[in-house]
CSV table of C-alpha atoms and ligand atoms in Angstrom, one decimal:
chain,number,residue,atom,x,y,z
A,18,UNK,CA,-10.1,-28.5,8.6
A,19,UNK,CA,-8.1,-28.5,11.6
A,20,UNK,CA,-6.7,-25.5,13.3
A,21,UNK,CA,-3.6,-26.8,14.8
A,22,UNK,CA,-0.4,-25.3,12.7
A,23,UNK,CA,1.5,-27.8,10.9
A,24,UNK,CA,5.5,-27.8,10.3
A,25,UNK,CA,6.1,-27.6,6.6
A,26,UNK,CA,8.9,-30.3,5.7
A,27,UNK,CA,12.1,-29.1,4.2
A,28,UNK,CA,11.1,-29.3,0.6
A,29,UNK,CA,7.7,-27.3,1.1
A,30,UNK,CA,9.9,-24.9,3.3
A,31,UNK,CA,12.1,-24.7,0.2
A,32,UNK,CA,9.2,-24.1,-1.9
A,33,UNK,CA,7.6,-21.3,0.2
A,34,UNK,CA,10.8,-19.4,0.2
A,35,UNK,CA,11.5,-19.6,-3.7
A,36,UNK,CA,8.2,-19.0,-4.9
A,37,UNK,CA,6.3,-16.9,-2.0
A,38,UNK,CA,8.5,-15.1,0.3
A,39,UNK,CA,11.8,-14.9,-1.7
A,40,UNK,CA,10.0,-12.7,-4.7
A,41,UNK,CA,8.0,-10.5,-2.0
A,42,UNK,CA,11.8,-9.8,-0.3
A,43,UNK,CA,13.2,-9.0,-3.7
A,44,UNK,CA,11.0,-6.7,-4.9
A,45,UNK,CA,11.6,-4.7,-1.6
A,46,UNK,CA,9.0,-4.5,1.2
A,47,UNK,CA,9.9,-0.7,1.9
A,48,UNK,CA,10.4,0.6,-1.4
A,49,UNK,CA,10.1,-1.1,-4.5
A,50,UNK,CA,13.1,-2.1,-6.9
A,51,UNK,CA,12.3,-1.2,-10.1
A,52,UNK,CA,14.1,-4.0,-12.0
A,53,UNK,CA,12.9,-6.8,-9.5
A,54,UNK,CA,9.3,-5.3,-9.9
A,55,UNK,CA,9.5,-5.7,-13.6
A,56,UNK,CA,11.1,-9.2,-13.4
A,57,UNK,CA,8.3,-9.9,-10.7
A,58,UNK,CA,5.6,-9.0,-13.6
A,59,UNK,CA,7.0,-10.8,-16.3
A,60,UNK,CA,7.1,-14.1,-14.2
A,61,UNK,CA,3.6,-13.2,-12.6
A,62,UNK,CA,5.4,-14.1,-9.1
A,63,UNK,CA,1.8,-13.9,-7.4
A,64,UNK,CA,0.2,-16.8,-9.9
A,65,UNK,CA,3.2,-19.0,-8.8
A,66,UNK,CA,2.6,-17.9,-4.9
A,67,UNK,CA,-0.7,-18.8,-5.1
A,68,UNK,CA,-0.3,-22.1,-6.7
A,69,UNK,CA,1.9,-23.0,-4.0
A,70,UNK,CA,0.0,-21.9,-1.0
A,71,UNK,CA,-3.2,-23.3,-2.6
A,72,UNK,CA,-1.4,-26.6,-2.8
A,73,UNK,CA,-0.5,-26.8,0.7
A,74,UNK,CA,-3.5,-25.4,2.3
A,75,UNK,CA,-5.3,-28.3,0.7
A,76,UNK,CA,-2.6,-30.9,1.8
A,77,UNK,CA,-3.1,-29.5,5.5
A,78,UNK,CA,-6.5,-29.1,5.4
A,79,UNK,CA,-6.7,-25.3,6.0
A,80,UNK,CA,-4.0,-25.3,9.2
A,81,UNK,CA,-1.8,-22.6,9.5
A,82,UNK,CA,1.4,-23.4,7.9
A,83,UNK,CA,4.6,-23.3,10.2
A,84,UNK,CA,8.2,-22.2,8.2
A,85,UNK,CA,11.2,-22.3,9.8
A,86,UNK,CA,13.8,-19.6,8.8
A,87,UNK,CA,17.1,-20.1,10.7
A,88,UNK,CA,16.3,-19.4,14.2
A,89,UNK,CA,13.0,-17.8,13.2
A,90,UNK,CA,9.6,-19.3,13.3
A,91,UNK,CA,6.9,-18.0,11.2
A,92,UNK,CA,3.3,-19.1,11.2
A,93,UNK,CA,1.3,-18.3,7.7
A,94,UNK,CA,-2.1,-17.7,8.0
A,95,UNK,CA,-4.3,-19.9,5.4
A,96,UNK,CA,-8.1,-18.9,6.2
A,97,UNK,CA,-9.8,-15.7,6.9
A,98,UNK,CA,-10.4,-16.7,10.6
A,99,UNK,CA,-6.7,-16.9,11.1
A,100,UNK,CA,-6.3,-13.3,9.9
A,101,UNK,CA,-9.2,-12.1,12.3
A,102,UNK,CA,-7.6,-13.8,15.4
A,103,UNK,CA,-4.0,-12.3,14.6
A,104,UNK,CA,-5.3,-8.8,13.4
A,105,UNK,CA,-8.1,-8.5,16.0
A,106,UNK,CA,-5.6,-9.9,18.7
A,107,UNK,CA,-3.1,-6.9,17.8
A,108,UNK,CA,-1.4,-5.1,19.4
A,109,UNK,CA,-1.3,-7.5,22.0
A,110,UNK,CA,-0.4,-10.6,21.9
A,111,UNK,CA,0.4,-10.0,18.4
A,112,UNK,CA,2.5,-6.8,18.2
A,113,UNK,CA,2.8,-5.2,14.8
A,114,UNK,CA,6.5,-4.5,16.0
A,115,UNK,CA,7.8,-7.6,14.3
A,116,UNK,CA,11.4,-8.1,14.3
A,117,UNK,CA,11.8,-7.4,10.5
A,118,UNK,CA,9.9,-4.1,10.8
A,119,UNK,CA,11.7,-2.8,13.4
A,120,UNK,CA,14.9,-3.7,11.8
A,121,UNK,CA,13.6,-2.2,8.6
A,122,UNK,CA,11.6,0.9,9.9
A,123,UNK,CA,14.5,2.1,12.4
A,124,UNK,CA,16.5,3.6,9.3
A,125,UNK,CA,14.0,6.2,8.7
A,126,UNK,CA,11.1,6.1,11.6
A,127,UNK,CA,12.1,4.5,14.7
A,128,UNK,CA,9.7,6.5,16.7
A,129,UNK,CA,6.6,5.9,14.0
A,130,UNK,CA,3.6,4.3,15.7
A,131,UNK,CA,4.0,0.9,14.1
A,132,UNK,CA,7.3,-0.1,15.5
A,133,UNK,CA,6.7,1.8,18.9
A,134,UNK,CA,6.9,-0.4,22.2
A,135,UNK,CA,3.5,-0.8,23.7
A,136,UNK,CA,3.6,2.1,26.1
A,137,UNK,CA,4.5,4.5,23.5
A,138,UNK,CA,2.0,3.3,21.1
A,139,UNK,CA,-0.4,3.9,23.7
A,140,UNK,CA,-0.1,7.7,23.2
A,141,UNK,CA,1.0,7.5,19.2
A,142,UNK,CA,-2.0,5.6,18.2
A,143,UNK,CA,-4.5,7.8,19.2
A,144,UNK,CA,-2.6,10.9,18.1
A,145,UNK,CA,-2.4,9.5,14.4
A,146,UNK,CA,-6.2,8.8,14.3
A,147,UNK,CA,-7.1,12.2,15.5
A,148,UNK,CA,-4.5,14.1,13.2
A,149,UNK,CA,-5.6,12.1,10.3
A,150,UNK,CA,-9.1,12.2,11.2
A,151,UNK,CA,-9.4,8.3,10.9
A,152,UNK,CA,-13.1,7.9,11.2
A,153,UNK,CA,-14.0,10.9,8.6
A,154,UNK,CA,-14.5,9.9,4.9
A,155,UNK,CA,-13.5,13.6,4.4
A,156,UNK,CA,-10.9,15.0,6.4
A,157,UNK,CA,-11.3,18.5,8.6
A,158,UNK,CA,-9.3,20.0,6.3
A,159,UNK,CA,-10.8,18.1,3.5
A,160,UNK,CA,-11.2,21.9,1.6
A,161,UNK,CA,-7.3,22.6,1.6
A,162,UNK,CA,-6.1,18.9,0.8
A,163,UNK,CA,-8.3,18.9,-2.2
A,164,UNK,CA,-7.8,21.9,-3.4
A,165,UNK,CA,-4.0,20.8,-3.8
A,166,UNK,CA,-5.1,17.7,-5.4
A,167,UNK,CA,-6.8,20.2,-8.1
A,168,UNK,CA,-3.9,22.3,-8.5
A,169,UNK,CA,-1.4,19.6,-8.9
A,170,UNK,CA,-3.6,17.3,-11.4
A,171,UNK,CA,-4.4,20.4,-13.7
A,172,UNK,CA,-0.8,20.8,-14.1
A,173,UNK,CA,-0.4,17.2,-14.8
A,174,UNK,CA,-3.3,17.0,-17.0
A,175,UNK,CA,-2.0,19.8,-19.1
A,176,UNK,CA,1.7,18.4,-19.5
A,177,UNK,CA,0.3,15.0,-20.5
A,178,UNK,CA,-2.0,17.0,-23.2
A,179,UNK,CA,1.1,18.8,-24.3
A,180,UNK,CA,3.2,15.8,-24.9
A,181,UNK,CA,0.6,13.4,-25.4
A,182,UNK,CA,2.0,10.9,-22.8
A,183,UNK,CA,2.3,10.1,-19.2
A,184,UNK,CA,4.6,7.6,-17.5
A,185,UNK,CA,5.4,6.8,-14.0
A,186,UNK,CA,8.2,9.2,-13.5
A,187,UNK,CA,6.1,12.2,-14.3
A,188,UNK,CA,3.1,11.0,-12.3
A,189,UNK,CA,5.5,10.3,-9.2
A,190,UNK,CA,6.8,13.7,-9.5
A,191,UNK,CA,3.5,15.5,-9.5
A,192,UNK,CA,2.3,13.0,-6.7
A,193,UNK,CA,5.4,13.8,-4.4
A,194,UNK,CA,4.5,17.8,-5.3
A,195,UNK,CA,1.1,17.2,-3.9
A,196,UNK,CA,1.9,15.0,-1.0
A,197,UNK,CA,4.5,17.2,0.4
A,198,UNK,CA,2.2,20.3,-0.2
A,199,UNK,CA,-0.5,18.5,1.9
A,200,UNK,CA,1.9,17.0,4.6
A,201,UNK,CA,4.2,20.0,5.1
A,202,UNK,CA,2.7,22.8,3.1
A,203,UNK,CA,3.4,25.0,0.6
A,204,UNK,CA,7.3,25.5,1.3
A,205,UNK,CA,7.9,21.8,0.9
A,206,UNK,CA,6.4,21.7,-2.6
A,207,UNK,CA,9.6,21.6,-4.4
A,208,UNK,CA,11.6,20.1,-1.8
A,209,UNK,CA,13.1,17.1,-4.0
A,210,UNK,CA,15.9,16.9,-1.4
A,211,UNK,CA,13.5,15.3,1.2
A,212,UNK,CA,12.1,12.4,-0.7
A,213,UNK,CA,15.7,11.6,-1.9
A,214,UNK,CA,16.8,11.5,1.6
A,215,UNK,CA,13.7,9.3,2.6
A,216,UNK,CA,14.1,7.1,-0.4
A,217,UNK,CA,17.9,6.4,0.3
A,218,UNK,CA,17.0,5.3,3.8
A,219,UNK,CA,14.1,3.5,2.6
A,220,UNK,CA,16.4,1.4,0.3
A,221,UNK,CA,18.3,0.8,3.3
A,222,UNK,CA,15.1,-0.5,4.9
A,223,UNK,CA,14.6,-3.0,2.4
A,224,UNK,CA,17.5,-5.0,4.1
A,225,UNK,CA,16.2,-4.5,7.2
A,226,UNK,CA,19.1,-5.4,10.2
A,227,UNK,CA,21.6,-6.5,7.3
A,228,UNK,CA,22.4,-3.1,6.6
A,229,UNK,CA,24.2,-0.6,8.6
A,230,UNK,CA,22.2,2.5,9.8
A,231,UNK,CA,23.1,5.8,8.4
A,232,UNK,CA,22.5,8.3,11.2
A,233,UNK,CA,23.8,11.4,9.4
A,234,UNK,CA,21.2,10.7,6.7
A,235,UNK,CA,18.3,10.0,9.1
A,236,UNK,CA,19.5,13.3,11.0
A,237,UNK,CA,19.5,15.1,7.5
A,238,UNK,CA,15.8,13.9,7.0
A,239,UNK,CA,14.7,14.9,10.3
A,240,UNK,CA,16.3,18.5,10.1
A,241,UNK,CA,14.3,19.1,6.7
A,242,UNK,CA,11.3,17.9,8.0
A,243,UNK,CA,11.5,20.0,11.4
A,244,UNK,CA,12.0,23.2,9.3
A,245,UNK,CA,8.9,22.6,7.4
A,246,UNK,CA,6.7,21.6,10.4
A,247,UNK,CA,7.9,25.1,11.9
A,248,UNK,CA,6.2,27.1,9.0
A,249,UNK,CA,3.6,24.5,7.8
A,250,UNK,CA,0.6,26.8,6.9
A,251,UNK,CA,-3.2,25.6,8.5
A,252,UNK,CA,-4.9,23.1,6.0
A,253,UNK,CA,-1.8,20.5,6.2
A,254,UNK,CA,-1.2,17.7,8.2
A,255,UNK,CA,1.8,19.1,9.9
A,256,UNK,CA,0.0,21.9,11.0
A,257,UNK,CA,-3.0,19.9,12.6
A,258,UNK,CA,-0.6,17.6,14.2
A,259,UNK,CA,1.4,20.6,15.5
A,260,UNK,CA,-1.5,22.1,17.1
A,261,UNK,CA,-2.6,18.4,18.7
A,262,UNK,CA,0.5,17.5,20.1
A,263,UNK,CA,3.5,20.0,19.3
A,264,UNK,CA,6.3,20.2,17.0
A,265,UNK,CA,8.2,17.1,18.2
A,266,UNK,CA,5.2,14.7,18.3
A,267,UNK,CA,4.3,15.2,14.7
A,268,UNK,CA,7.6,15.6,13.3
A,269,UNK,CA,8.5,11.5,14.5
A,270,UNK,CA,5.0,10.6,12.8
A,271,UNK,CA,5.7,12.4,9.3
A,272,UNK,CA,8.3,10.0,8.0
A,273,UNK,CA,5.7,7.0,8.3
A,274,UNK,CA,3.1,9.3,6.5
A,275,UNK,CA,5.4,10.3,3.5
A,276,UNK,CA,6.6,6.8,3.1
A,277,UNK,CA,3.2,5.5,3.1
A,278,UNK,CA,1.8,8.0,0.8
A,279,UNK,CA,4.0,6.3,-1.9
A,280,UNK,CA,1.7,3.4,-2.1
A,281,UNK,CA,-1.2,5.5,-2.4
A,282,UNK,CA,0.3,7.0,-5.4
A,283,UNK,CA,1.0,3.4,-6.8
A,284,UNK,CA,-2.5,2.3,-6.1
A,285,UNK,CA,-3.7,5.6,-8.1
A,286,UNK,CA,-1.8,4.8,-11.0
A,287,UNK,CA,-2.9,1.1,-11.4
A,288,UNK,CA,-6.3,2.4,-10.8
A,289,UNK,CA,-5.9,4.8,-13.4
A,290,UNK,CA,-4.7,2.0,-15.7
A,291,UNK,CA,-7.6,-0.2,-15.4
A,292,UNK,CA,-10.0,3.3,-16.1
A,293,UNK,CA,-8.0,3.8,-19.3
A,294,UNK,CA,-8.3,0.1,-20.5
A,295,UNK,CA,-12.2,0.1,-19.5
A,296,UNK,CA,-14.3,3.0,-20.9
A,297,UNK,CA,-17.0,2.2,-18.8
A,298,UNK,CA,-15.0,2.8,-15.6
A,299,UNK,CA,-13.7,6.1,-16.9
A,300,UNK,CA,-17.2,7.4,-17.9
A,301,UNK,CA,-18.4,6.4,-14.3
A,302,UNK,CA,-15.6,8.0,-12.6
A,303,UNK,CA,-15.9,11.3,-14.7
A,304,UNK,CA,-20.1,11.1,-14.3
A,305,UNK,CA,-19.3,11.1,-10.8
A,306,UNK,CA,-16.9,14.0,-10.3
A,307,UNK,CA,-19.3,16.2,-12.6
A,308,UNK,CA,-22.4,15.5,-10.5
A,309,UNK,CA,-20.5,16.0,-7.2
A,310,UNK,CA,-19.7,19.4,-7.6
A,311,UNK,CA,-16.5,21.3,-6.6
A,312,UNK,CA,-14.6,20.7,-3.5
A,313,UNK,CA,-13.8,17.6,-1.3
A,314,UNK,CA,-17.1,15.6,-1.8
A,315,UNK,CA,-16.9,12.0,-1.3
A,316,UNK,CA,-16.4,10.2,-4.5
A,317,UNK,CA,-17.8,6.5,-3.4
A,318,UNK,CA,-17.3,4.8,-7.2
A,319,UNK,CA,-13.5,6.6,-7.3
A,320,UNK,CA,-12.8,5.5,-3.6
A,321,UNK,CA,-14.2,1.7,-4.6
A,322,UNK,CA,-11.7,2.0,-7.6
A,323,UNK,CA,-8.5,2.7,-5.7
A,324,UNK,CA,-9.5,0.1,-3.1
A,325,UNK,CA,-9.9,-2.2,-5.7
A,326,UNK,CA,-6.4,-1.4,-6.9
A,327,UNK,CA,-4.9,-2.3,-3.2
A,328,UNK,CA,-7.1,-5.3,-3.2
A,329,UNK,CA,-6.0,-6.6,-6.7
A,330,UNK,CA,-2.3,-5.5,-6.3
A,331,UNK,CA,-1.6,-4.7,-2.5
A,332,UNK,CA,0.9,-2.5,-1.7
A,333,UNK,CA,1.9,-3.8,1.6
A,334,UNK,CA,2.8,-7.4,0.7
A,335,UNK,CA,2.7,-8.9,4.1
A,336,UNK,CA,1.1,-7.9,7.5
A,337,UNK,CA,3.7,-9.3,10.1
A,338,UNK,CA,3.2,-9.6,13.7
A,339,UNK,CA,5.3,-11.0,16.4
A,340,UNK,CA,3.7,-12.7,19.6
A,341,UNK,CA,4.4,-10.9,22.9
A,342,UNK,CA,3.6,-14.0,25.0
A,343,UNK,CA,3.2,-17.6,24.3
A,344,UNK,CA,0.5,-18.3,22.2
A,345,UNK,CA,-1.9,-21.2,22.2
A,346,UNK,CA,-3.1,-22.2,18.6
A,347,UNK,CA,-5.0,-25.4,18.4
A,348,UNK,CA,-3.3,-28.2,20.3
A,349,UNK,CA,0.2,-26.1,19.9
A,350,UNK,CA,1.8,-23.4,21.9
A,351,UNK,CA,4.2,-20.7,20.2
A,352,UNK,CA,6.9,-18.7,22.1
A,353,UNK,CA,6.7,-15.3,22.6
A,354,UNK,CA,8.8,-14.0,19.6
A,355,UNK,CA,7.3,-16.2,17.1
A,356,UNK,CA,6.2,-14.3,13.9
A,357,UNK,CA,2.5,-14.7,12.4
A,358,UNK,CA,2.3,-13.6,8.6
A,359,UNK,CA,-0.6,-12.9,6.5
A,360,UNK,CA,0.2,-12.7,2.8
A,361,UNK,CA,-2.3,-10.1,1.6
A,362,UNK,CA,-2.3,-10.9,-2.1
A,363,UNK,CA,-3.1,-14.6,-1.4
A,364,UNK,CA,-6.2,-13.7,0.6
A,365,UNK,CA,-7.3,-10.8,-1.8
A,366,UNK,CA,-7.3,-13.1,-4.8
A,367,UNK,CA,-8.8,-16.2,-3.1
A,368,UNK,CA,-10.9,-17.8,-6.1
A,369,UNK,CA,-12.3,-20.4,-3.6
A,370,UNK,CA,-14.3,-17.9,-1.6
A,371,UNK,CA,-14.5,-14.7,-3.9
A,372,UNK,CA,-16.6,-14.6,-6.7
A,373,UNK,CA,-14.9,-11.5,-8.1
A,374,UNK,CA,-11.4,-12.8,-7.0
A,375,UNK,CA,-9.5,-11.9,-10.2
A,376,UNK,CA,-12.1,-9.2,-11.3
A,377,UNK,CA,-12.5,-5.4,-11.1
A,378,UNK,CA,-15.4,-5.0,-8.8
A,379,UNK,CA,-15.4,-1.6,-6.9
A,380,UNK,CA,-18.9,-2.4,-6.2
A,381,UNK,CA,-17.9,-4.9,-3.5
A,382,UNK,CA,-16.5,-2.0,-1.6
A,383,UNK,CA,-19.7,0.1,-2.2
A,384,UNK,CA,-22.2,-2.6,-0.8
A,385,UNK,CA,-20.1,-3.4,2.2
A,386,UNK,CA,-18.9,-7.0,1.2
A,387,UNK,CA,-15.6,-6.3,1.2
A,388,UNK,CA,-15.2,-4.5,4.3
A,389,UNK,CA,-16.9,-7.3,6.2
A,390,UNK,CA,-14.5,-9.7,5.1
A,391,UNK,CA,-11.5,-10.6,7.1
A,392,UNK,CA,-9.7,-11.9,4.1
A,393,UNK,CA,-9.7,-8.5,2.4
A,394,UNK,CA,-7.3,-6.2,4.4
A,395,UNK,CA,-5.5,-3.7,2.0
A,396,UNK,CA,-5.4,-1.6,4.9
A,397,UNK,CA,-5.2,-4.1,7.5
A,398,UNK,CA,-7.9,-4.2,9.9
A,399,UNK,CA,-8.8,-4.6,14.0
A,400,UNK,CA,-7.1,-2.2,16.3
A,401,UNK,CA,-4.0,-1.8,14.2
A,402,UNK,CA,-5.5,-1.1,11.2
A,403,UNK,CA,-4.2,2.0,8.8
A,404,UNK,CA,-5.3,5.1,10.2
A,405,UNK,CA,-4.4,7.1,6.8
A,406,UNK,CA,-7.1,4.9,5.0
A,407,UNK,CA,-9.6,7.7,4.8
A,408,UNK,CA,-7.2,10.4,3.8
A,409,UNK,CA,-5.7,8.5,1.5
A,410,UNK,CA,-8.9,7.5,-0.4
A,411,UNK,CA,-9.7,11.3,-0.3
A,412,UNK,CA,-7.1,12.2,-2.0
A,413,UNK,CA,-6.6,9.2,-4.5
A,414,UNK,CA,-10.0,9.1,-5.6
A,415,UNK,CA,-10.1,12.8,-6.4
A,416,UNK,CA,-6.8,12.1,-8.2
A,417,UNK,CA,-8.1,9.7,-10.2
A,418,UNK,CA,-11.2,11.0,-11.1
A,419,UNK,CA,-9.5,14.1,-12.3
A,420,UNK,CA,-7.0,12.1,-14.5
A,421,UNK,CA,-9.6,10.2,-16.2
A,422,UNK,CA,-10.1,13.3,-17.7
A,423,UNK,CA,-7.9,12.9,-20.6
A,424,UNK,CA,-8.6,9.9,-22.9
A,425,UNK,CA,-5.8,7.7,-22.3
A,426,UNK,CA,-4.8,4.5,-23.8
A,427,UNK,CA,-2.3,2.5,-21.5
A,428,UNK,CA,0.3,0.2,-22.6
A,429,UNK,CA,-1.0,-2.9,-20.8
A,430,UNK,CA,-4.5,-2.5,-22.1
A,431,UNK,CA,-5.3,-5.7,-23.6
A,432,UNK,CA,-4.7,-7.7,-20.1
A,433,UNK,CA,-6.6,-5.1,-18.3
A,434,UNK,CA,-9.4,-4.5,-20.5
A,435,UNK,CA,-11.2,-8.0,-19.2
A,436,UNK,CA,-11.0,-9.8,-16.5
A,437,UNK,CA,-9.3,-11.8,-14.9
A,438,UNK,CA,-6.8,-9.3,-14.3
A,439,UNK,CA,-3.2,-10.2,-14.2
A,440,UNK,CA,-1.7,-11.2,-10.4
A,441,UNK,CA,0.9,-9.4,-10.7
A,442,UNK,CA,1.4,-5.6,-12.2
A,443,UNK,CA,4.5,-3.6,-12.1
A,444,UNK,CA,3.1,0.3,-12.0
A,445,UNK,CA,6.4,1.5,-12.8
A,446,UNK,CA,6.6,0.0,-15.9
A,447,UNK,CA,3.3,1.4,-16.8
A,448,UNK,CA,2.7,4.0,-19.9
A,449,UNK,CA,-0.1,5.8,-21.2
A,450,UNK,CA,-0.6,7.5,-24.3
A,451,UNK,CA,-3.4,10.3,-25.3
A,452,UNK,CA,-6.2,9.3,-27.9
A,453,UNK,CA,-7.1,12.1,-30.1
A,454,UNK,CA,-10.5,13.2,-31.4
A,455,UNK,CA,-12.8,10.3,-31.7
A,456,UNK,CA,-9.8,7.7,-31.4
A,457,UNK,CA,-11.4,5.7,-28.8
A,458,UNK,CA,-13.4,4.1,-31.9
A,459,UNK,CA,-10.5,3.6,-33.6
A,460,UNK,CA,-10.1,6.4,-35.8
A,461,UNK,CA,-7.1,7.8,-34.7
A,462,UNK,CA,-5.3,5.6,-32.5
A,463,UNK,CA,-1.7,5.7,-33.9
A,464,UNK,CA,-0.6,8.5,-31.8
A,465,UNK,CA,-2.0,7.0,-28.9
A,466,UNK,CA,-0.6,3.5,-29.7
A,467,UNK,CA,3.0,5.0,-30.4
A,468,UNK,CA,3.2,6.5,-27.0
A,469,UNK,CA,2.1,3.9,-25.1
A,470,UNK,CA,4.2,1.5,-26.7
B,502,HEM,C1,-2.6,3.1,-0.3
B,502,HEM,C2,-1.9,3.7,0.9
B,502,HEM,C3,-1.6,2.8,1.8
B,502,HEM,C4,-2.2,1.7,2.4
B,502,HEM,C5,-2.5,0.7,1.4
B,502,HEM,C6,-1.8,1.3,3.9
B,502,HEM,C7,-2.0,0.2,4.6
B,502,HEM,C8,-1.6,0.1,5.6
B,502,HEM,C9,-1.5,-1.3,6.4
B,502,HEM,C10,-1.7,-2.6,5.7
B,502,HEM,C11,-1.0,-1.0,7.7
B,502,HEM,C12,-0.6,-2.1,8.8
B,502,HEM,C13,0.9,-2.3,8.5
B,502,HEM,C14,1.1,-3.4,9.5
B,502,HEM,O1,0.1,-4.0,10.5
B,502,HEM,O2,2.3,-3.7,9.4
B,502,HEM,C15,-0.9,0.6,8.0
B,502,HEM,C16,-0.4,1.0,8.8
B,502,HEM,C17,-0.4,2.6,8.9
B,502,HEM,N1,-0.5,3.4,8.3
B,502,HEM,FE1,-1.2,3.1,6.2
B,502,HEM,N2,-1.6,2.7,4.4
B,502,HEM,C18,-1.6,3.6,3.4
B,502,HEM,C19,-1.2,4.8,3.4
B,502,HEM,C20,-1.1,5.7,4.4
B,502,HEM,C21,-1.0,6.9,5.0
B,502,HEM,C22,-0.8,8.0,3.7
B,502,HEM,C23,-0.6,7.2,6.0
B,502,HEM,C24,-0.6,8.3,6.6
B,502,HEM,C25,-0.9,9.9,6.1
B,502,HEM,C26,-0.7,5.8,6.7
B,502,HEM,C27,-0.8,5.9,8.1
B,502,HEM,C28,-0.4,4.4,8.9
B,502,HEM,C29,0.0,4.3,10.1
B,502,HEM,C30,0.5,5.8,11.2
B,502,HEM,C31,-0.1,3.1,10.3
B,502,HEM,C32,0.7,2.4,11.5
B,502,HEM,C33,-0.6,2.3,12.4
B,502,HEM,C34,-0.2,1.8,13.6
B,502,HEM,O3,0.7,1.1,14.0
B,502,HEM,O4,-1.2,1.3,14.7
B,502,HEM,N3,-0.9,4.8,5.8
B,502,HEM,N4,-1.2,1.0,6.6
């Protein structure tokens, strides 16, 4: 093994662009494009990407791979030691405010901590950690947050039982009602325009610097957020943030929080698909919920299922960093501004290292194996890791456990029932039907199959 990064040839660069980075950009890094995401699943693009990267890693003996894109140089990590160096060395000398991210996030959250200059980061990072209660599995406002989950999932379950089906659009609508309520309060629950504005700006963000800014749309989004923040009731993240740093401080971070909750919905929906395809997973989710009683208790197995969903199908497709100063790596020195890239899906499914690479293994998160591994970074790691991780896992685990109540059958069932799991999964294409009576044992599967088809 060598540690000095190697320059890829023009042909190899072309393959990395076509088979690794191209599909990632096509799907949309900031908001998924439904048609491109469906295409990515049909082509199982992550399988091809893995093959290309495995080949290059073997050919260059595990060295980091240097790709030139026009004037920009990007160094791709190929081993967990590289991931550790990059993430443990953030925000300096590896800043998360990379060139691509600054261009993308400026469309809707230029003051979010992720793209903040170091001086502002020094204030905004601890602020996010405090308001989101980063280190606590159950947020201080856990009672109020999980009460919202209970209300919204009860309504969704009732709708599923009435219609016999569940699709992404219905799930997403319910999920956003939940998210708006926990972030901004009851007054925001039905403010669909808020998410429409955010989504329009996120679509611009997919194009990073290559799409002109629409400051009037951003102003409209910020105005709406500010109105909700002003009246947000205790028990919401906005109220916590307002108390901790004032209305302006929290208003600046909220676009990121809302945007990031989209990923949590996708992960919950994917975990639900696995639970619907695997009776043993569903049974364990239901048993855990029943024994935990009411309220915001920790649901370790359900949390493990959500973590598995983001390990197997990461929602942050690439973790990007830029060097803030010249960086010495092996026998080479990279100038400030060089990009460093961790391709999450590649590391998360590395069959050479992980016995459970393509399996559904929530246990790996329960016994600490996964958390100790620098190759498994769905929420990133190190000083810039996701401060929302625990809030996400609290809300998503309770949502998942409650939605596991109805006996669902999923359209991708035969691919999900057993390992190995497919490398790429389009969450927006998942369809669920409701089994009736003893259908699980094959007696009345026709209605379920028709709804899920
Ligand atoms: C499944 C859901 C989520 C996943 C997988 C996730 C993952 C991540 C990852 C990988 C990063 C690092 C990004 C980078 O370095 O480029 C990050 C950063 C961040 N996340 Fe999350 N996140 C999720 C949801 C949330 C939510 C709901 C919130 C807020 C309520 C949140 C708050 C943040 C913040 C503030 C940062 C920036 C941290 C910093 O710059 O220091 N995340 N997240």
